[in-house]
Every structure is written in C-alpha cells, then in structure tokens.
XYZ file of C-alpha atoms in Angstrom:
652
model
C 100.239 100.626 151.517
C 98.983 98.122 148.989
C 95.656 97.713 150.735
C 95.204 101.455 150.342
C 96.682 101.667 146.844
C 94.350 99.041 145.429
C 91.403 101.321 146.129
C 92.905 104.448 144.543
C 92.586 105.747 140.975
C 96.313 105.105 140.409
C 96.532 101.496 141.669
C 97.136 100.099 138.172
C 99.992 102.538 137.639
C 101.756 101.413 140.809
C 101.518 97.786 139.778
C 103.119 98.306 136.360
C 106.900 97.876 135.908
C 108.978 100.989 136.546
C 112.263 101.810 134.824
C 114.378 103.908 137.181
C 117.302 105.705 135.481
C 120.016 107.297 137.608
C 122.070 109.842 135.678
C 125.737 109.775 136.755
C 127.201 113.276 136.424
C 130.447 113.217 138.474
C 133.170 110.793 139.469
C 131.931 110.690 143.079
C 131.082 107.008 143.527
C 129.836 107.426 147.115
C 127.230 109.998 146.029
C 126.052 107.634 143.321
C 125.926 104.734 145.805
C 123.810 106.729 148.236
C 121.294 107.526 145.491
C 121.070 103.830 144.545
C 120.649 102.822 148.201
C 117.796 105.282 148.669
C 116.052 103.901 145.587
C 116.383 100.347 146.892
C 115.143 101.467 150.284
C 112.084 103.461 149.184
C 110.656 102.433 145.802
C 109.974 98.691 146.443
C 107.458 99.800 149.056
C 105.397 101.443 146.357
C 106.033 99.653 143.048
C 105.702 95.992 142.149
C 108.613 95.709 139.703
C 111.604 98.030 139.369
C 114.511 97.945 136.931
C 117.585 100.092 137.503
C 119.822 101.699 134.881
C 122.904 103.783 135.629
C 123.219 106.232 132.713
C 126.941 106.986 132.917
C 127.916 110.329 131.331
C 131.387 110.269 132.945
C 132.953 106.907 132.045
C 135.874 105.170 133.781
C 133.506 103.644 136.283
C 136.096 100.955 136.998
C 135.152 97.853 138.935
C 132.474 99.577 141.017
C 129.285 97.573 141.314
C 126.345 99.479 142.763
C 124.036 96.520 142.820
C 124.997 93.807 145.375
C 123.647 95.622 148.424
C 120.287 95.993 146.693
C 120.291 92.923 144.476
C 116.838 91.666 145.397
C 115.213 95.070 144.992
C 115.520 95.238 141.198
C 114.176 92.974 138.491
C 116.835 94.173 136.065
C 120.118 96.081 136.491
C 122.646 97.538 134.057
C 125.154 100.317 133.434
C 124.501 102.266 130.218
C 127.670 104.006 129.043
C 126.916 107.298 127.254
C 130.206 108.985 128.147
C 131.227 109.346 124.489
C 128.397 111.788 123.824
C 128.499 115.531 124.446
C 125.564 117.033 126.310
C 124.939 120.698 127.025
C 122.453 120.054 129.833
C 120.933 117.322 131.984
C 117.754 117.763 129.928
C 119.730 116.814 126.816
C 120.823 113.620 128.596
C 117.219 112.786 129.467
C 116.033 113.440 125.923
C 118.742 111.220 124.479
C 117.761 108.432 126.862
C 114.075 108.819 125.983
C 114.897 108.035 122.332
C 117.320 105.188 123.086
C 115.852 103.226 125.990
C 112.923 100.846 125.666
C 110.484 101.445 128.516
C 106.836 101.674 129.500
C 107.303 104.066 132.455
C 110.491 105.898 133.309
C 111.714 107.848 136.351
C 114.836 110.009 136.033
C 116.902 110.586 139.179
C 120.078 112.607 139.139
C 123.115 111.389 141.045
C 123.109 112.926 144.535
C 119.313 112.888 144.934
C 117.923 110.960 147.894
C 114.419 109.528 147.839
C 112.061 109.887 150.793
C 108.481 108.891 151.540
C 106.075 109.449 148.677
C 102.691 111.107 148.508
C 101.201 110.284 145.115
C 99.055 112.905 143.404
C 95.988 111.774 141.473
C 96.214 112.863 137.814
C 92.937 111.346 136.614
C 91.400 114.837 136.262
C 93.897 116.260 133.762
C 92.239 119.686 133.483
C 92.259 120.153 137.245
C 95.905 119.119 137.533
C 96.822 121.483 134.677
C 95.039 124.332 136.457
C 96.950 123.661 139.676
C 100.280 123.342 137.870
C 99.732 126.657 136.102
C 98.633 128.557 139.191
C 100.942 127.015 141.842
C 103.998 126.203 139.696
C 106.645 123.560 140.376
C 105.956 123.608 144.117
C 103.011 121.282 143.476
C 105.193 118.229 142.802
C 108.748 116.979 143.211
C 109.017 114.027 140.820
C 107.195 112.625 137.834
C 107.103 109.229 136.172
C 106.788 109.631 132.409
C 105.047 107.008 130.296
C 106.050 105.705 126.898
C 102.654 106.837 125.614
C 103.375 110.409 126.710
C 106.727 110.543 124.939
C 105.326 108.928 121.777
C 102.593 111.530 121.548
C 104.310 114.609 122.971
C 107.941 114.275 121.908
C 110.902 115.319 124.026
C 111.394 117.848 126.815
C 112.257 121.473 126.143
C 115.957 122.203 126.516
C 115.722 124.149 129.775
C 118.339 124.183 132.526
C 115.822 123.689 135.343
C 112.448 121.985 135.712
C 111.869 120.774 132.132
C 109.407 118.207 133.572
C 107.122 121.085 134.540
C 106.566 122.227 130.959
C 106.233 118.594 129.938
C 103.396 118.032 132.402
C 101.612 121.168 131.201
C 101.954 119.863 127.642
C 100.599 116.453 128.698
C 97.590 118.073 130.328
C 96.861 120.292 127.321
C 96.978 117.395 124.854
C 95.201 114.892 127.097
C 98.062 112.519 127.964
C 98.507 113.306 131.652
C 96.166 110.672 133.041
C 98.645 107.785 133.275
C 101.596 109.792 134.534
C 102.509 109.679 138.234
C 103.279 112.862 140.111
C 104.404 112.806 143.682
C 105.635 114.914 146.536
C 108.844 113.554 148.049
C 109.516 114.139 151.751
C 113.304 114.160 151.135
C 113.289 116.526 148.179
C 114.616 120.062 148.554
C 113.056 121.866 145.627
C 115.116 124.895 144.693
C 113.532 127.735 142.747
C 115.962 129.447 140.392
C 115.824 132.330 137.939
C 115.797 129.746 135.134
C 112.674 128.273 136.687
C 110.937 131.572 136.018
C 112.219 131.575 132.466
C 110.393 128.240 132.170
C 107.277 129.865 133.614
C 107.413 132.645 131.020
C 107.870 130.045 128.275
C 104.848 128.069 129.487
C 102.565 131.068 129.957
C 103.293 132.286 126.421
C 103.098 128.907 124.742
C 99.922 127.739 126.494
C 98.199 131.072 127.030
C 95.105 130.068 125.026
C 94.676 126.896 127.070
C 95.301 128.729 130.358
C 92.657 131.276 129.391
C 90.231 128.499 128.483
C 90.758 127.026 131.970
C 90.279 130.475 133.489
C 93.659 130.581 135.251
C 95.858 132.696 132.983
C 95.517 135.975 134.904
C 95.949 134.244 138.256
C 99.100 132.432 137.096
C 100.564 135.537 135.481
C 99.933 137.640 138.601
C 101.430 135.001 140.906
C 104.633 134.644 138.878
C 105.011 138.389 138.401
C 104.607 139.039 142.143
C 107.165 136.333 142.993
C 109.710 137.799 140.584
C 109.107 141.287 141.940
C 109.737 140.042 145.486
C 112.977 138.459 144.272
C 114.144 141.686 142.665
C 113.956 140.150 139.185
C 110.924 141.956 137.821
C 112.916 143.495 134.929
C 114.124 140.058 133.794
C 110.581 138.687 134.023
C 109.180 141.504 131.922
C 111.934 140.935 129.346
C 111.199 137.210 129.128
C 107.467 137.781 128.760
C 108.145 140.285 125.966
C 110.174 137.762 123.935
C 108.271 136.471 120.920
C 107.431 132.773 121.112
C 108.267 131.384 117.663
C 109.629 127.862 118.063
C 107.101 125.174 117.227
C 109.433 122.188 117.333
C 108.130 120.881 120.663
C 104.510 120.928 119.571
C 103.351 117.443 118.514
C 102.812 116.436 114.900
C 99.303 115.158 114.159
C 98.996 112.395 111.556
C 95.668 111.219 110.170
C 95.089 107.526 109.742
C 92.066 105.300 109.275
C 91.912 105.631 105.477
C 90.432 102.532 103.860
C 91.348 103.472 100.294
C 94.025 101.629 98.303
C 93.639 98.470 100.393
C 94.999 100.287 103.441
C 98.196 101.405 101.684
C 97.839 105.058 102.671
C 97.061 104.047 106.243
C 100.265 102.026 106.255
C 102.212 105.077 105.030
C 100.730 107.192 107.824
C 101.647 104.651 110.487
C 105.207 104.166 109.296
C 105.960 107.867 108.902
C 104.595 108.510 112.384
C 106.627 105.712 113.950
C 109.862 106.985 112.405
C 109.165 110.555 113.503
C 108.700 109.236 117.028
C 112.057 107.477 116.832
C 113.582 110.864 116.085
C 112.133 112.293 119.277
C 109.139 114.068 117.766
C 105.756 113.671 119.367
C 103.144 112.175 117.049
C 99.436 112.141 117.808
C 97.497 109.871 115.465
C 94.007 110.995 114.512
C 91.809 108.062 113.538
C 89.545 109.732 111.002
C 86.986 106.916 111.224
C 86.645 107.074 115.019
C 86.860 110.811 115.702
C 83.671 112.001 117.342
C 82.691 115.659 117.050
C 83.711 116.560 120.606
C 87.050 114.718 120.387
C 87.741 116.256 116.976
C 87.175 119.775 118.255
C 89.496 119.201 121.213
C 92.206 117.875 118.899
C 91.732 120.353 116.085
C 92.173 123.591 117.932
C 95.368 122.753 119.796
C 98.734 123.994 118.475
C 100.709 121.538 116.324
C 104.016 121.649 114.515
C 102.202 120.083 111.583
C 99.066 118.155 110.687
C 99.624 115.489 108.026
C 96.862 113.923 105.955
C 97.057 111.246 103.281
C 94.784 112.328 100.436
C 92.617 113.711 103.215
C 89.518 115.801 102.597
C 89.426 117.038 106.175
C 91.254 120.305 105.467
C 88.636 121.437 102.935
C 85.623 120.437 105.015
C 83.214 123.319 105.569
C 81.585 123.918 108.935
C 77.997 125.084 109.371
C 79.136 128.718 109.419
C 80.953 128.273 106.105
C 84.452 128.358 107.572
C 87.036 125.856 106.359
C 88.108 123.390 109.015
C 91.674 123.523 107.700
C 91.901 127.241 108.471
C 91.019 126.591 112.111
C 93.896 124.149 112.580
C 96.963 125.725 114.167
C 100.155 124.728 112.389
C 101.370 123.812 108.924
C 99.118 121.408 107.031
C 100.544 118.727 104.746
C 98.538 116.466 102.452
C 100.260 113.429 100.926
C 99.143 113.064 97.312
C 99.432 109.561 95.920
C 97.051 109.636 92.941
C 96.680 112.275 90.257
C 95.552 115.658 91.661
C 92.417 115.650 89.512
C 90.777 113.438 92.128
C 91.344 116.178 94.741
C 90.264 119.038 92.478
C 87.326 120.246 94.576
C 89.408 120.065 97.757
C 92.442 121.862 96.333
C 90.253 124.686 95.015
C 89.372 125.702 98.584
C 91.618 128.486 99.985
C 93.122 126.534 102.871
C 95.940 128.565 104.398
C 99.420 127.136 105.067
C 98.634 123.988 103.080
C 101.567 122.048 101.593
C 101.360 119.081 99.220
C 103.703 116.079 99.400
C 103.453 114.383 96.011
C 104.681 110.915 95.129
C 104.999 111.952 91.478
C 107.043 114.943 90.340
C 104.700 115.589 87.396
C 101.742 115.721 89.779
C 103.696 118.274 91.787
C 104.074 120.384 88.635
C 100.330 120.117 87.962
C 99.425 121.334 91.469
C 101.851 124.268 91.238
C 100.310 125.373 87.947
C 96.614 124.782 88.649
C 96.402 125.699 92.340
C 98.834 128.593 92.921
C 97.288 129.470 96.309
C 98.721 126.241 97.813
C 101.746 127.255 99.876
C 104.228 124.689 98.533
C 104.505 121.370 96.732
C 107.323 118.897 97.376
C 108.199 115.679 95.567
C 107.921 113.077 98.320
C 107.684 109.474 97.064
C 106.598 106.727 99.479
C 109.314 104.577 101.017
C 109.809 100.847 101.341
C 110.165 98.269 104.084
C 112.831 95.620 104.526
C 112.068 92.118 105.792
C 113.950 91.004 108.876
C 114.913 87.629 107.351
C 116.896 86.440 104.355
C 115.134 84.195 101.854
C 116.267 81.857 99.100
C 115.318 82.964 95.599
C 112.486 80.660 94.490
C 110.780 82.845 91.846
C 112.201 84.307 88.664
C 109.738 87.171 88.249
C 106.718 88.040 90.389
C 103.952 90.599 90.035
C 102.084 91.538 93.214
C 99.070 93.303 91.761
C 95.421 92.739 90.982
C 93.914 92.213 87.533
C 91.168 94.486 86.225
C 89.516 94.146 82.837
C 90.055 97.346 80.872
C 87.088 96.457 78.662
C 84.693 97.181 81.541
C 86.171 100.639 81.913
C 85.613 101.240 78.187
C 81.913 100.577 78.716
C 81.842 103.216 81.471
C 83.303 105.760 79.063
C 80.137 105.409 76.974
C 78.151 106.772 79.929
C 79.882 110.150 79.756
C 77.976 113.180 78.401
C 78.264 113.411 74.578
C 80.825 116.242 74.541
C 83.090 114.426 77.018
C 82.504 111.066 75.292
C 83.861 112.334 71.977
C 86.931 113.785 73.665
C 87.404 110.606 75.729
C 87.569 108.425 72.609
C 90.300 110.545 71.034
C 92.060 110.856 74.394
C 92.105 107.057 74.772
C 93.608 106.559 71.318
C 96.292 109.176 71.893
C 97.323 107.826 75.300
C 97.590 104.280 73.927
C 99.823 105.589 71.124
C 101.869 107.925 73.337
C 101.721 106.362 76.815
C 104.680 108.402 78.130
C 102.747 111.628 77.663
C 101.201 113.121 80.786
C 97.409 112.931 80.798
C 97.032 116.704 81.032
C 99.402 117.234 78.072
C 97.568 114.624 76.020
C 94.233 116.302 76.743
C 95.562 119.686 75.576
C 96.691 118.107 72.280
C 93.377 116.288 71.798
C 91.313 119.428 72.382
C 93.521 121.333 69.926
C 93.422 118.553 67.302
C 89.613 118.473 67.526
C 89.509 122.175 66.721
C 88.226 123.379 70.089
C 89.364 126.555 71.745
C 91.697 126.074 74.750
C 89.631 125.548 77.893
C 89.809 127.935 80.858
C 91.599 126.476 83.850
C 88.502 125.377 85.751
C 86.828 123.847 82.695
C 90.062 122.060 81.772
C 90.384 120.644 85.282
C 86.803 119.344 85.107
C 87.427 117.819 81.676
C 90.561 116.053 82.900
C 88.620 114.768 85.904
C 86.023 113.353 83.493
C 88.839 111.388 81.789
C 89.404 109.368 84.975
C 87.802 106.212 83.549
C 89.999 106.501 80.474
C 93.118 106.693 82.615
C 92.059 103.622 84.629
C 91.280 101.831 81.367
C 94.829 102.529 80.177
C 96.362 101.339 83.466
C 94.517 98.056 83.243
C 95.274 97.717 79.528
C 99.039 98.037 79.928
C 99.084 95.802 82.984
C 97.347 93.063 80.997
C 99.527 93.571 77.900
C 102.886 93.493 79.738
C 102.134 90.182 81.445
C 100.763 88.754 78.203
C 103.926 89.757 76.328
C 106.121 87.988 78.872
C 104.283 84.663 79.094
C 103.734 84.405 75.344
C 107.490 84.843 74.834
C 108.418 82.078 77.241
C 108.859 83.982 80.552
C 107.248 82.425 83.641
C 105.366 84.970 85.756
C 103.964 84.420 89.266
C 101.048 86.731 90.115
C 99.520 87.072 93.575
C 95.803 87.646 93.295
C 92.987 85.358 92.185
C 91.651 88.267 90.126
C 94.063 87.100 87.404
C 91.723 84.148 86.826
C 89.588 86.677 84.928
C 92.415 87.487 82.492
C 91.893 86.179 78.917
C 95.122 84.147 79.207
C 94.480 82.854 82.751
C 95.066 79.228 81.707
C 98.432 79.872 80.061
C 100.946 77.341 81.478
C 103.560 80.026 82.233
C 101.181 82.172 84.322
C 101.126 80.946 87.924
C 98.245 82.422 89.893
C 98.518 82.505 93.701
C 96.209 83.748 96.434
C 96.253 87.418 97.326
C 98.720 88.114 100.142
C 98.908 90.722 102.922
C 101.541 93.454 102.922
C 104.030 91.647 105.189
C 103.821 88.507 103.086
C 104.367 90.515 99.900
C 107.754 91.630 101.241
C 108.737 87.994 101.720
C 107.650 87.185 98.166
C 109.833 90.009 96.851
C 112.740 88.722 98.930
C 112.247 85.327 97.240
C 112.062 86.896 93.749
C 114.994 87.537 91.446
C 112.901 90.128 89.614
C 109.866 92.160 90.738
C 107.552 93.538 88.055
C 105.952 96.954 88.386
C 103.585 98.639 85.916
C 102.673 102.217 86.829
C 101.576 103.779 83.501
C 99.596 106.522 85.308
C 102.520 107.890 87.339
C 104.716 109.515 84.673
C 107.151 110.997 87.186
C 106.735 108.763 90.200
C 108.226 105.998 92.256
C 105.854 103.708 94.112
C 106.341 101.865 97.392
C 106.387 98.612 95.381
C 109.660 99.721 93.758
C 111.239 100.720 97.077
C 110.074 97.464 98.684
C 111.681 95.397 95.928
C 114.977 97.276 96.196
C 115.073 96.871 99.986
C 114.417 93.156 99.669
C 117.195 92.398 97.159
C 114.900 91.961 94.170
C 115.744 93.704 90.894
C 112.973 96.021 89.751
C 111.463 95.637 86.273
C 109.296 98.703 85.695
C 107.886 101.003 83.060
C 109.807 104.235 82.902
C 109.029 107.510 84.634
C 110.954 110.759 84.520
C 112.164 110.184 88.090
C 113.232 106.552 87.525
C 114.976 107.386 84.253
C 116.931 110.198 85.844
C 117.912 108.296 88.985
C 118.294 104.716 87.697
C 118.095 104.642 83.921
C 121.665 105.271 82.824
C 122.482 107.117 79.613
C 119.364 106.030 77.713
C 117.028 106.064 80.692
C 116.235 102.356 80.471
C 118.863 100.685 82.656
C 119.976 97.133 81.908
C 120.331 95.930 78.290
C 121.395 92.538 76.952
C 125.043 92.524 75.958
C 125.791 95.912 77.515
C 125.746 95.242 81.240
C 127.028 98.170 83.236
C 128.540 98.437 86.707
C 125.986 101.188 87.301
C 122.857 99.103 86.615
C 120.285 98.965 89.428
C 117.016 98.166 87.644
C 115.527 97.252 84.273
C 113.210 99.889 82.840
C 111.053 99.509 79.748
C 109.102 101.869 77.541
C 105.336 101.425 77.274
C 105.467 102.699 73.690
C 107.348 99.535 72.697
C 108.243 96.773 75.138
C 108.538 93.965 72.587
C 112.185 93.450 73.607
C 111.330 93.081 77.307
C 111.265 89.224 77.337
C 114.728 89.107 75.733
C 116.109 91.600 78.257
C 114.636 89.619 81.156
C 116.064 86.347 79.828
C 119.474 87.958 79.450
C 119.383 89.210 83.009
C 118.216 85.885 84.463
C 121.014 84.083 82.609
C 123.672 86.365 84.150
C 123.128 85.607 87.836
C 126.342 87.288 88.932
C 125.359 90.595 87.346
C 121.789 90.191 88.619
C 122.993 89.787 92.214
C 125.281 92.816 91.906
C 122.381 94.886 90.567
C 120.215 93.823 93.495
C 122.972 94.716 95.965
C 123.579 98.152 94.428
C 119.847 98.865 94.477
C 119.602 97.712 98.099
C 122.429 100.027 99.210
C 120.837 102.948 97.370
C 117.362 102.298 98.789
C 118.736 101.790 102.293
C 120.235 105.277 102.113
C 117.394 107.069 100.325
C 114.097 105.161 100.295
C 113.325 104.024 103.847
C 110.669 105.584 106.053
C 113.489 106.729 108.302
C 114.885 108.746 105.381
C 111.407 110.116 104.614
C 110.944 111.178 108.240
C 114.285 112.995 108.078
C 113.270 114.766 104.870
C 109.915 115.721 106.337
C 111.607 117.311 109.346
C 113.944 119.179 106.977
C 110.918 120.509 105.092
C 109.186 121.443 108.334
C 112.159 123.234 109.849
C 113.212 125.076 106.697
C 111.491 127.354 104.230
C 108.655 125.078 103.116
C 107.784 127.456 100.276
C 111.094 126.785 98.524
C 111.899 123.134 99.267
C 111.335 120.388 96.702
C-alpha cells in the first residue's frame, strides 16, 4: 500500500497523524468493542499515526478498557466523558467535539460501525469533486476525514439528522477548502438513504444553487433528486422542501480582512484575535489578506455567500470597479467596518451608498457622528477593542509606565500653516478652543468656532470637509496633551517609565525622573503592564472611547490612569466621573481618571494611590474581574454574534 500511496496526490495526507473519535451512544459494550477492534484492524494499514478517543455520551462505563487488545495500534488513547451534556442529535455531538478537541485531522465513527477496506478518493480537483457530489449525492463516498483547517474556515456542520458530512463537503468545495480532506469508499459500509437525506439534498441545492449553476450541474442534480423522490413515493415532500425559503445564514463563514499595516499593526491584531475567538465559538472564519489578494482570488472570495464580511477601517467596500459598481454591493452578506479613528478620515468611503453596511465604533461619540452624517449606513454599534491577558504573573517593578510614542506637536503646528487661507484662519481659532475646552468633541468645537467667527452654518458636506481639514490640529492637540501630562508628572516628583526612544526628542528628555526604554512589541508591552502598578493612557481625541491599552492594563492587574471619556466616566468614574481621589478611597474604585482641562492635581492623586498599596491592589483586582467579564476578545466575539443574529439596525 505505501509503495502505491507515496506516488498518489494524497500521500502526504495519509502520513499525517489521524485523530479517530468513536462516539458511544448506548450501553452495549460489545458493540463498542467491535468498532474499536475494526479500527485497530484496518486503519494502521493506511495511516502512519492514529490516536483513539472514545467520546462517551452515556457514562457509567465502569472498568471496561477497550484498549489492551489494540494497544500497539494507537499512539494515544483516552475516554472523553461528555455524558453530562444534552444533545439532540449525533451531529450536535460531533459539533461539540469539533470545538473542544485539539486535532489536525479527525474521523468520526459511531458506535456499531465496522470498518472495511478503503478506496481513497482524490480531492485535489475540488470543483470536479463538488460536481460529482452534487450530481451523484451521498452514494459517492462513505466516510470523510475533516481537517482542522476546514473547521476553522467553514465552521460547524448543519444540524441534520442524517449525512451532515455531505453538506459540509459541498461547503468545503465551494469555499476552496476541500483539497486536504480525505474521502473514501468503505467496503464494509452499508449506506442507508433516508427521507432526511433528501431534506439535506433540498437544503444543499437551495443554499448552493448559484455555485451549482456556475459548475453547470444544477439542473442535472435537481432532476436526479426529484426522480429518486418520485420513485420513492415522496415527491410531495420533496416539492414542499424545495419550496421552503432558505433564510438561515449562520453556517456561512465569516470573512475577516487582515493585512492592514496602519497603527503599527494594531488593527491587524484586532482582526486576528476577533477571528480566533469566533472560531472557538464554532463559527467558520476565512481571513482575507488584503495585501496578498490577487484579482482572480479576490473575485472568487468576494462573490461567495457569507454570514458577514468584517473590515478594520477598510476601504474595500467603497472601491469602485471599472463599470462604476461598488465592490461592497457585490458582496453577499452583512458588511461590518470597525472604526477606530474619527470618522472624518473615512468620509469619502462612508459617503458611498454601500448596502447592508454596519459600523462598529470604538468611541460612542464617533458612533453618534456616523449616525448623524451618514444616515444611509444601516447601523452603528459602540464596539470598543478588547484586551489580552498575559499567561504569567509578574512582580511589580514599575510605579507608572507609559507605552506610547512621542511626537512633537510643534511640527504639526507648522503643517497647519500650509492649509488654504480660509481653513487656516478657522484652524487657528479651532486650536485655541480645543486647548481651552479639551473635553469638547471636535465637531462641536468646530460648530462653535464657525459661529463665533460670524460665518453661516456650513452644509453637511462642506462641514465634513472642513472637519477633515482640521486633522492636523487634532493630531497637534493629541501630541500636546501627551507631552504636557508626562511633563506635569515628572516635574512634580513622579517617576515615569516610557517605552520608545522617540521620547529622546522631548524637551525634558534628560529629566532624571523620566526613564526612556526601547520600543517593545505588543506581547512585551503586556508584560510591562503586568509589572506596573499604574499604566498611563492619554487619549484626548477619543471623547467617548476606551482603547485596547486600557483593557490590556485592566487584564494585567495594572491600575489605569487615563484622561476621561464619556464611556469611562459612566462605567468607571464614580459619582464625579473621575474615580479615585486622595482621602476619599471608595470600595468601588477601579481606575484613576483625570480631566484634561485641569490635571494639576494628578501627581498628588498618583502619590496618594501609590502610598496606599492595599487599596491599589484591590482596585487592580476589581478592574481585572470587570475586564475579564466584559473586555476580552471572547466577550467581543460573543457580542458580535449577538449583533449578527439579532436586529442589527437596532443594536448598540
């Protein structure tokens, strides 16, 4: 066999480890033993390494040991007790196991099945296999080995009573993940065809009709199934099933775009983590690498059905094709775009009439702006980024750290002078107002400035363009407050550790209380937070937001010190919206917030907190518990699925 197998297209698949899972469904030990014996007798002749798991749905297995007679046949053996769970079908058991077991390739065998000689079917030509599956039905194969890659990208099986693997293989062929699966015909298998099998056929033909038509086999498959049902006297049932409207999209994969280089890879990290957590919840996730997508690959991906397509400040949805059509309107499924910065930077994109587009905004004030300025967008939800917890505990070696770069706001002021004269005059007044009233949203400040200067209110489009032109002013203010907060701390006797050599350009770089370290990667930044009693955060731009830096600090037992936002004040600020105060420690405190309008008391508040280590540790623990429940990527994945499954036009 191996001499032959080594020269076949599937040789590498036979050599890889195989996880064989026997599902125990009854208390009949002899039936279970016979299934295990047949596995030990047949599979080692075909596969290099086999592990065996008994998935026990019954319990009370007693002292029975199914392994001694076949001890040398398996590289790994165990009994996996799932008897405490309720399942409404064998498919539900398989789906549960797919989310709980760690595997590369998995074969499900139900108790009572007996394995015989195997004829492996070549799946390297996915389109051809899909054609045959559609036209010939389940008679083409008896068993299938699923791969971890398939499940990651396609999600779980449909909850059908019979032959759920059939739909799964069609799905794998349609989305291009069939190539590494193994299909075979088993000489010992007695493949029954049931009425529920034809319900599966109707489901498949409706769900994948476009793809079947593209392959040129839809009419042939429909005729074959209809004739078979007519011969069985079930034509009326078949017609009824085919007439049912196919509405459920929950088994279509979710496409997530990654490959964004902006924000030092932060958005790419968000995409990866959200996708991984959705996969853990049994949803298929296909990652689109926006940098590597060729035109042909993009077209194949774009025009398949999806539950959702998720971008991260992506401009793909608003891209126009040569015929003037919007690419976003050709994508099947709901479209979500994660908005991290102010919407003004996506103005041109959001103006395009992309249908079924939903915005996930990290800042609740940005969400308000999108609702007001772009009413054609289907929905906007407040959806702040989550944090990540380190897998180790660390001793606290820093008092207060700031993991951020330094930028000189003076350079941004020079850029403001390059604006057209009418914008330049507005920008100067806008800068002065925002420095005086830093808690005011940029769009509100601009309205006041235009009014104070005696101009008529601008139409929506002109206002949006004017706000966009203020972008350098906003960056100038961000850099200004970042510089001023650190300066206030060190000049009042607070040691601050910063992690970027860009701080060597700060005017106070040589101050003895400013400790400048090398820039660190994301994983290392989590460790630094875990070693920090306090973690500084200066947002200034995000008036209603919560950044991943805040969630990371909370999840790594570091107390957050941050400028206020409407969201942070409401959720963590206490009665005055500013959290911890010297001499008035509360059992509710979770972070220390300060006001950019006047943070002269911030050094005193930090000293008071550092001197009360017991209260500081309790604050960190309360914040950790809260973030663990609400601000992990697992929690964000759960919320996203809630949004997707509910009325997305009303959720926030």
